[in-house]
Amino acid sequence: MDVKKRLQEITRARYGLELSQCGDSQLYHALLQLTQELSAARPAPTGERKLYYFSAEFLIGKLLSNNLLALGVYNEVNAALAECGKSLPNLEDAEPEPSLGNGGLGRLAACFLDSIAALGLPGDGVGLNYHYGLFQQEFRHRQQYERPNPWIEDESWLIPTGVEFEVPFGFGPVKARLFDIAVPGANSGVANRLHLFDVEQPAPAPADGIDFDKTDLPARLTSFLYPDDSDEAGRLLRVYQQYFMVSAGAQLILKELEERGCSPETLSQHVAVQINDTHPSMVIPELVRLLTQRGLSMDAAVEQVSKTCAYTNHTILAEALEKWPLSFIEKVAPQLVPILKELDARAKAAHSDSRVAILQGAAGKEIVHMAHLDIHYGYSVNGVAALHTEILKKSELKPFYDLYPAKFNNKTNGVTLRRWLEVCNPQLAALLDECVGPEWRTDPTRLNRLMDFYNDSAVLDKLLDIKAANKRRADQLFARDQYGIRLNPDAVFDIQVKRLHEYKRQQMNALYIIRKYLEIKAGKIPERPVTVVFGAKAAPAYVMAKHIIHLILCLRKLIESDPQVRPWLHVAMVENYNVTWAERLIPACDISEQISLASKEASGTGNMKFMANGAVTLGTLDGANVEIAELVGPDNIYTFGAGSNYVIELYDQKAKDSAKGYQSRVYYERPAVKPLVDFLLDPALTALGDEAALKALWTDLTTKDWFMALLDVEAYSAARDRAIADYGDRTAWARKMLVNTARSGYFSSDRTIAQYNEDIWRLS
Ligand code: 26Q
């Protein structure tokens, strides 16, 4: 198809205007239409078995550039736009970012859909169409405030399908309407879909903030992603949302099975269901229910479901493992209760160990362990990085591993290098084309050939030039969109962007900033200026996380107002960090902060994106950092801190005797640590913010510090100083960049998906 001609036709028909006469918004909408037409013309991939990837989150990001690339017309479109003085990256400013995820788990689901389609595999996503998504973050008085994020415009990527199902809630049936988003595959010629279910009459956005009547169902079912789960009503709403998603999704599966002419008895031959964390786990009893309704015996239904469903675990944090009171399910979907009891009875009959029971607790007060349901009635259980899977097998899920060793497997996460390199860093992509040939785009292991240029000063210089250009671009966009704040492109860019959580230890990063500040005030001038960038949303009810944001914003203000410190140290925090900001910041990064307490970060995926874009990791031996370290070697990563075995040992000691194990006080008393922590109470800082919040943080660090920031802060500071010093040898640093990009091919989600298909799904 002549893409430019078709685009012309569209602008004439829509606006009566030539391409060159259109404004940005008009061009964006014309391109949206063109992209949708091209995707609709693509066939769905076929195969004996079809995958349904169930996830409460799909953090897909803006789609225009990504989809044009997948459709193979990115360059053509960009050339047509260039003739009228426009470019695709500019037009994307007119596109709202879909707000359908929190962080890692949601973004992983999006990368997976991209790779499944690129590999030409039949696999669709199943989720919910949250109208106001994850909240929008606003900073006022150096604190986080939340607003709804109404991302859906009249014309959007959502395609109404006319397909509807009835979801039988305890209070009565609710109609689920299906919207689809096309997922065109790069180089595969096919397109899959992301299925998003919605209510018939969604409620308008709450007038003020994100508080709303959580009992106003069904209108509010698809209002927000994970509404505040700090109160009973919020948690119950979450279960309503989950059942809405899985019941409609299960009905879609059986409808498509029938349309393919297959009987329900053959479900597992034709369908694979991947359960992304426990949020969609009720799909198991729901499928059992629907199959028995269609005439299968309980035995046959359980057998089919157990051969169909597979479970991915994304966390070992106890508080994130879902356990629901059976009374919730009784209220939301009473028809599931006898099925859950039957599934539990079968598990109990087979295994006497009470730790592996699905229902635990006294009659009438039972708790449902969602992960236990998945492990007994799924055929595969996987972790998301080698270390994470080992910890699951050895400790968190050991009783289950002893029962079902063959079910356990590892699938180290990956990211789509199409979005996270080709689209977000076109200059680096072009250099890679020159060096290793454009084949890296379909075979990322080709990036290894970049090692041939380890001693090529022209290539090393180009890597540095590209990084410098990306830093200037990030600075410009920051100034444009973040209240004129500048980043100083001549400084080292040291970036930590991810959800705010104590285990990820943004507070430890802040302690390092305090240390630098105090050194500069004491007359010790650093070797070179450093810009520290943060981006993080805190869950609305997570008080300590909000205190940490407050600390960072107060430090930023303190430093910015101090002419002695300002030239050397810069702190910036992106307001409303999202996928779009990630795409701007990651290509500009020199030092990638991946500093979680060892054993706590299941994998991390930001770490992989930074690495591919030539940032050097400063990190603990946690999650996929371990695999990154193995691939790049010790000269090309800065690792520090306590290892996971030691950390797990400390927790075990503490569990046995609270006076044993990690005692933060001991580390607080160390002469290099105390002044950093005590600075939280310094009048220079408290004058800028909420003294009570800073005091609460101080008290937590000195008495609890559950994620052991004080244990690692000294080793962390030393490693970070070393990295910043090494940055001065530009050639040596460029080599580190080169090795990181060269070794990043392993972290392509195309590799991850090929492994899921080979070991778990067997789609074709
Ligand atoms: C659970 C119960 C009640 C309310 C909310 C939740 C909840 C919500 C979101 C629990 C977990 C999540 C999200 C988890 C997540 O994003 N995990 C990340 O998954 C990534 C992809 O595998 C990993 O790389 C990260 O290490 C992991 O933290």
PDB file of N, CA, C and O in Angstrom, residues 85-117:
ATOM      1  N   GLY A  85       7.529  19.138   7.598  1.00  0.00           N
ATOM      2  CA  GLY A  85       8.208  19.694   8.771  1.00  0.00           C
ATOM      3  C   GLY A  85       7.802  19.064  10.097  1.00  0.00           C
ATOM      4  O   GLY A  85       7.943  19.677  11.149  1.00  0.00           O
ATOM      5  N   LYS A  86       7.289  17.828  10.048  1.00  0.00           N
ATOM      6  CA  LYS A  86       6.856  17.170  11.296  1.00  0.00           C
ATOM      7  C   LYS A  86       7.650  15.867  11.476  1.00  0.00           C
ATOM      8  O   LYS A  86       8.314  15.408  10.541  1.00  0.00           O
ATOM      9  N   SER A  87       7.521  15.284  12.658  1.00  0.00           N
ATOM     10  CA  SER A  87       8.133  13.967  12.853  1.00  0.00           C
ATOM     11  C   SER A  87       7.292  13.173  13.836  1.00  0.00           C
ATOM     12  O   SER A  87       6.538  13.742  14.627  1.00  0.00           O
ATOM     13  N   LEU A  88       7.449  11.853  13.784  1.00  0.00           N
ATOM     14  CA  LEU A  88       6.627  11.001  14.646  1.00  0.00           C
ATOM     15  C   LEU A  88       6.803  11.284  16.131  1.00  0.00           C
ATOM     16  O   LEU A  88       5.813  11.397  16.857  1.00  0.00           O
ATOM     17  N   PRO A  89       8.045  11.420  16.605  1.00  0.00           N
ATOM     18  CA  PRO A  89       8.191  11.695  18.040  1.00  0.00           C
ATOM     19  C   PRO A  89       7.414  12.947  18.474  1.00  0.00           C
ATOM     20  O   PRO A  89       6.823  12.963  19.558  1.00  0.00           O
ATOM     21  N   ASN A  90       7.368  13.990  17.631  1.00  0.00           N
ATOM     22  CA  ASN A  90       6.602  15.192  18.001  1.00  0.00           C
ATOM     23  C   ASN A  90       5.115  14.896  18.068  1.00  0.00           C
ATOM     24  O   ASN A  90       4.410  15.351  18.966  1.00  0.00           O
ATOM     25  N   LEU A  91       4.632  14.131  17.065  1.00  0.00           N
ATOM     26  CA  LEU A  91       3.195  13.875  17.020  1.00  0.00           C
ATOM     27  C   LEU A  91       2.733  13.060  18.215  1.00  0.00           C
ATOM     28  O   LEU A  91       1.590  13.144  18.641  1.00  0.00           O
ATOM     29  N   GLU A  92       3.656  12.268  18.773  1.00  0.00           N
ATOM     30  CA  GLU A  92       3.262  11.450  19.930  1.00  0.00           C
ATOM     31  C   GLU A  92       2.895  12.300  21.130  1.00  0.00           C
ATOM     32  O   GLU A  92       2.235  11.825  22.055  1.00  0.00           O
ATOM     33  N   ASP A  93       3.309  13.575  21.110  1.00  0.00           N
ATOM     34  CA  ASP A  93       2.884  14.455  22.207  1.00  0.00           C
ATOM     35  C   ASP A  93       1.366  14.584  22.237  1.00  0.00           C
ATOM     36  O   ASP A  93       0.779  14.873  23.277  1.00  0.00           O
ATOM     37  N   ALA A  94       0.719  14.375  21.086  1.00  0.00           N
ATOM     38  CA  ALA A  94      -0.741  14.503  21.027  1.00  0.00           C
ATOM     39  C   ALA A  94      -1.450  13.235  21.506  1.00  0.00           C
ATOM     40  O   ALA A  94      -2.660  13.225  21.657  1.00  0.00           O
ATOM     41  N   GLU A  95      -0.685  12.177  21.719  1.00  0.00           N
ATOM     42  CA  GLU A  95      -1.299  10.896  22.115  1.00  0.00           C
ATOM     43  C   GLU A  95      -1.328  10.761  23.634  1.00  0.00           C
ATOM     44  O   GLU A  95      -0.305  10.904  24.291  1.00  0.00           O
ATOM     45  N   PRO A  96      -2.497  10.476  24.209  1.00  0.00           N
ATOM     46  CA  PRO A  96      -2.530  10.241  25.651  1.00  0.00           C
ATOM     47  C   PRO A  96      -1.921   8.885  25.965  1.00  0.00           C
ATOM     48  O   PRO A  96      -2.065   7.947  25.179  1.00  0.00           O
ATOM     49  N   GLU A  97      -1.236   8.780  27.100  1.00  0.00           N
ATOM     50  CA  GLU A  97      -0.670   7.478  27.455  1.00  0.00           C
ATOM     51  C   GLU A  97      -1.707   6.639  28.206  1.00  0.00           C
ATOM     52  O   GLU A  97      -2.206   7.052  29.246  1.00  0.00           O
ATOM     53  N   PRO A  98      -2.020   5.440  27.690  1.00  0.00           N
ATOM     54  CA  PRO A  98      -2.946   4.568  28.400  1.00  0.00           C
ATOM     55  C   PRO A  98      -2.431   4.296  29.812  1.00  0.00           C
ATOM     56  O   PRO A  98      -1.234   4.113  30.012  1.00  0.00           O
ATOM     57  N   SER A  99      -3.336   4.276  30.766  1.00  0.00           N
ATOM     58  CA  SER A  99      -2.927   4.193  32.172  1.00  0.00           C
ATOM     59  C   SER A  99      -3.435   2.888  32.759  1.00  0.00           C
ATOM     60  O   SER A  99      -4.322   2.887  33.589  1.00  0.00           O
ATOM     61  N   LEU A 100      -2.890   1.783  32.296  1.00  0.00           N
ATOM     62  CA  LEU A 100      -3.456   0.476  32.651  1.00  0.00           C
ATOM     63  C   LEU A 100      -2.510  -0.386  33.467  1.00  0.00           C
ATOM     64  O   LEU A 100      -2.634  -1.617  33.467  1.00  0.00           O
ATOM     65  N   GLY A 101      -1.561   0.244  34.153  1.00  0.00           N
ATOM     66  CA  GLY A 101      -0.653  -0.565  34.952  1.00  0.00           C
ATOM     67  C   GLY A 101       0.043   0.243  36.025  1.00  0.00           C
ATOM     68  O   GLY A 101       0.067   1.467  35.975  1.00  0.00           O
ATOM     69  N   ASN A 102       0.592  -0.464  37.007  1.00  0.00           N
ATOM     70  CA  ASN A 102       1.358   0.162  38.086  1.00  0.00           C
ATOM     71  C   ASN A 102       2.821   0.289  37.733  1.00  0.00           C
ATOM     72  O   ASN A 102       3.425   1.331  37.880  1.00  0.00           O
ATOM     73  N   GLY A 103       3.405  -0.821  37.314  1.00  0.00           N
ATOM     74  CA  GLY A 103       4.853  -0.856  37.121  1.00  0.00           C
ATOM     75  C   GLY A 103       5.275  -2.129  36.430  1.00  0.00           C
ATOM     76  O   GLY A 103       4.678  -2.532  35.425  1.00  0.00           O
ATOM     77  N   GLY A 104       6.287  -2.786  36.999  1.00  0.00           N
ATOM     78  CA  GLY A 104       6.971  -3.895  36.344  1.00  0.00           C
ATOM     79  C   GLY A 104       6.079  -4.981  35.772  1.00  0.00           C
ATOM     80  O   GLY A 104       6.234  -5.382  34.611  1.00  0.00           O
ATOM     81  N   LEU A 105       5.136  -5.445  36.589  1.00  0.00           N
ATOM     82  CA  LEU A 105       4.303  -6.561  36.140  1.00  0.00           C
ATOM     83  C   LEU A 105       3.452  -6.168  34.934  1.00  0.00           C
ATOM     84  O   LEU A 105       3.291  -6.943  33.988  1.00  0.00           O
ATOM     85  N   GLY A 106       2.924  -4.947  34.966  1.00  0.00           N
ATOM     86  CA  GLY A 106       2.093  -4.473  33.859  1.00  0.00           C
ATOM     87  C   GLY A 106       2.900  -4.206  32.608  1.00  0.00           C
ATOM     88  O   GLY A 106       2.474  -4.507  31.487  1.00  0.00           O
ATOM     89  N   ARG A 107       4.090  -3.646  32.789  1.00  0.00           N
ATOM     90  CA  ARG A 107       4.932  -3.360  31.617  1.00  0.00           C
ATOM     91  C   ARG A 107       5.445  -4.678  31.022  1.00  0.00           C
ATOM     92  O   ARG A 107       5.566  -4.803  29.802  1.00  0.00           O
ATOM     93  N   LEU A 108       5.723  -5.657  31.859  1.00  0.00           N
ATOM     94  CA  LEU A 108       6.157  -6.968  31.355  1.00  0.00           C
ATOM     95  C   LEU A 108       5.068  -7.559  30.460  1.00  0.00           C
ATOM     96  O   LEU A 108       5.348  -8.081  29.373  1.00  0.00           O
ATOM     97  N   ALA A 109       3.813  -7.461  30.902  1.00  0.00           N
ATOM     98  CA  ALA A 109       2.703  -8.008  30.118  1.00  0.00           C
ATOM     99  C   ALA A 109       2.666  -7.327  28.744  1.00  0.00           C
ATOM    100  O   ALA A 109       2.401  -7.985  27.726  1.00  0.00           O
ATOM    101  N   ALA A 110       2.937  -6.032  28.711  1.00  0.00           N
ATOM    102  CA  ALA A 110       2.926  -5.303  27.434  1.00  0.00           C
ATOM    103  C   ALA A 110       4.083  -5.745  26.536  1.00  0.00           C
ATOM    104  O   ALA A 110       3.909  -5.965  25.329  1.00  0.00           O
ATOM    105  N   CYS A 111       5.266  -5.902  27.116  1.00  0.00           N
ATOM    106  CA  CYS A 111       6.416  -6.384  26.321  1.00  0.00           C
ATOM    107  C   CYS A 111       6.118  -7.787  25.787  1.00  0.00           C
ATOM    108  O   CYS A 111       6.469  -8.115  24.643  1.00  0.00           O
ATOM    109  N   PHE A 112       5.474  -8.608  26.614  1.00  0.00           N
ATOM    110  CA  PHE A 112       5.174  -9.976  26.192  1.00  0.00           C
ATOM    111  C   PHE A 112       4.209  -9.978  24.998  1.00  0.00           C
ATOM    112  O   PHE A 112       4.411 -10.720  24.035  1.00  0.00           O
ATOM    113  N   LEU A 113       3.169  -9.150  25.048  1.00  0.00           N
ATOM    114  CA  LEU A 113       2.234  -9.124  23.913  1.00  0.00           C
ATOM    115  C   LEU A 113       2.977  -8.727  22.639  1.00  0.00           C
ATOM    116  O   LEU A 113       2.746  -9.289  21.561  1.00  0.00           O
ATOM    117  N   ASP A 114       3.880  -7.758  22.761  1.00  0.00           N
ATOM    118  CA  ASP A 114       4.661  -7.304  21.610  1.00  0.00           C
ATOM    119  C   ASP A 114       5.493  -8.455  21.029  1.00  0.00           C
ATOM    120  O   ASP A 114       5.544  -8.659  19.814  1.00  0.00           O
ATOM    121  N   SER A 115       6.110  -9.221  21.905  1.00  0.00           N
ATOM    122  CA  SER A 115       6.972 -10.318  21.433  1.00  0.00           C
ATOM    123  C   SER A 115       6.165 -11.503  20.907  1.00  0.00           C
ATOM    124  O   SER A 115       6.562 -12.148  19.932  1.00  0.00           O
ATOM    125  N   ILE A 116       5.037 -11.802  21.556  1.00  0.00           N
ATOM    126  CA  ILE A 116       4.202 -12.918  21.092  1.00  0.00           C
ATOM    127  C   ILE A 116       3.769 -12.655  19.646  1.00  0.00           C
ATOM    128  O   ILE A 116       3.859 -13.534  18.780  1.00  0.00           O
ATOM    129  N   ALA A 117       3.354 -11.406  19.387  1.00  0.00           N
ATOM    130  CA  ALA A 117       2.925 -11.060  18.025  1.00  0.00           C
ATOM    131  C   ALA A 117       4.117 -11.065  17.064  1.00  0.00           C
ATOM    132  O   ALA A 117       4.004 -11.524  15.928  1.00  0.00           O
TER     133      ALA A 117
END
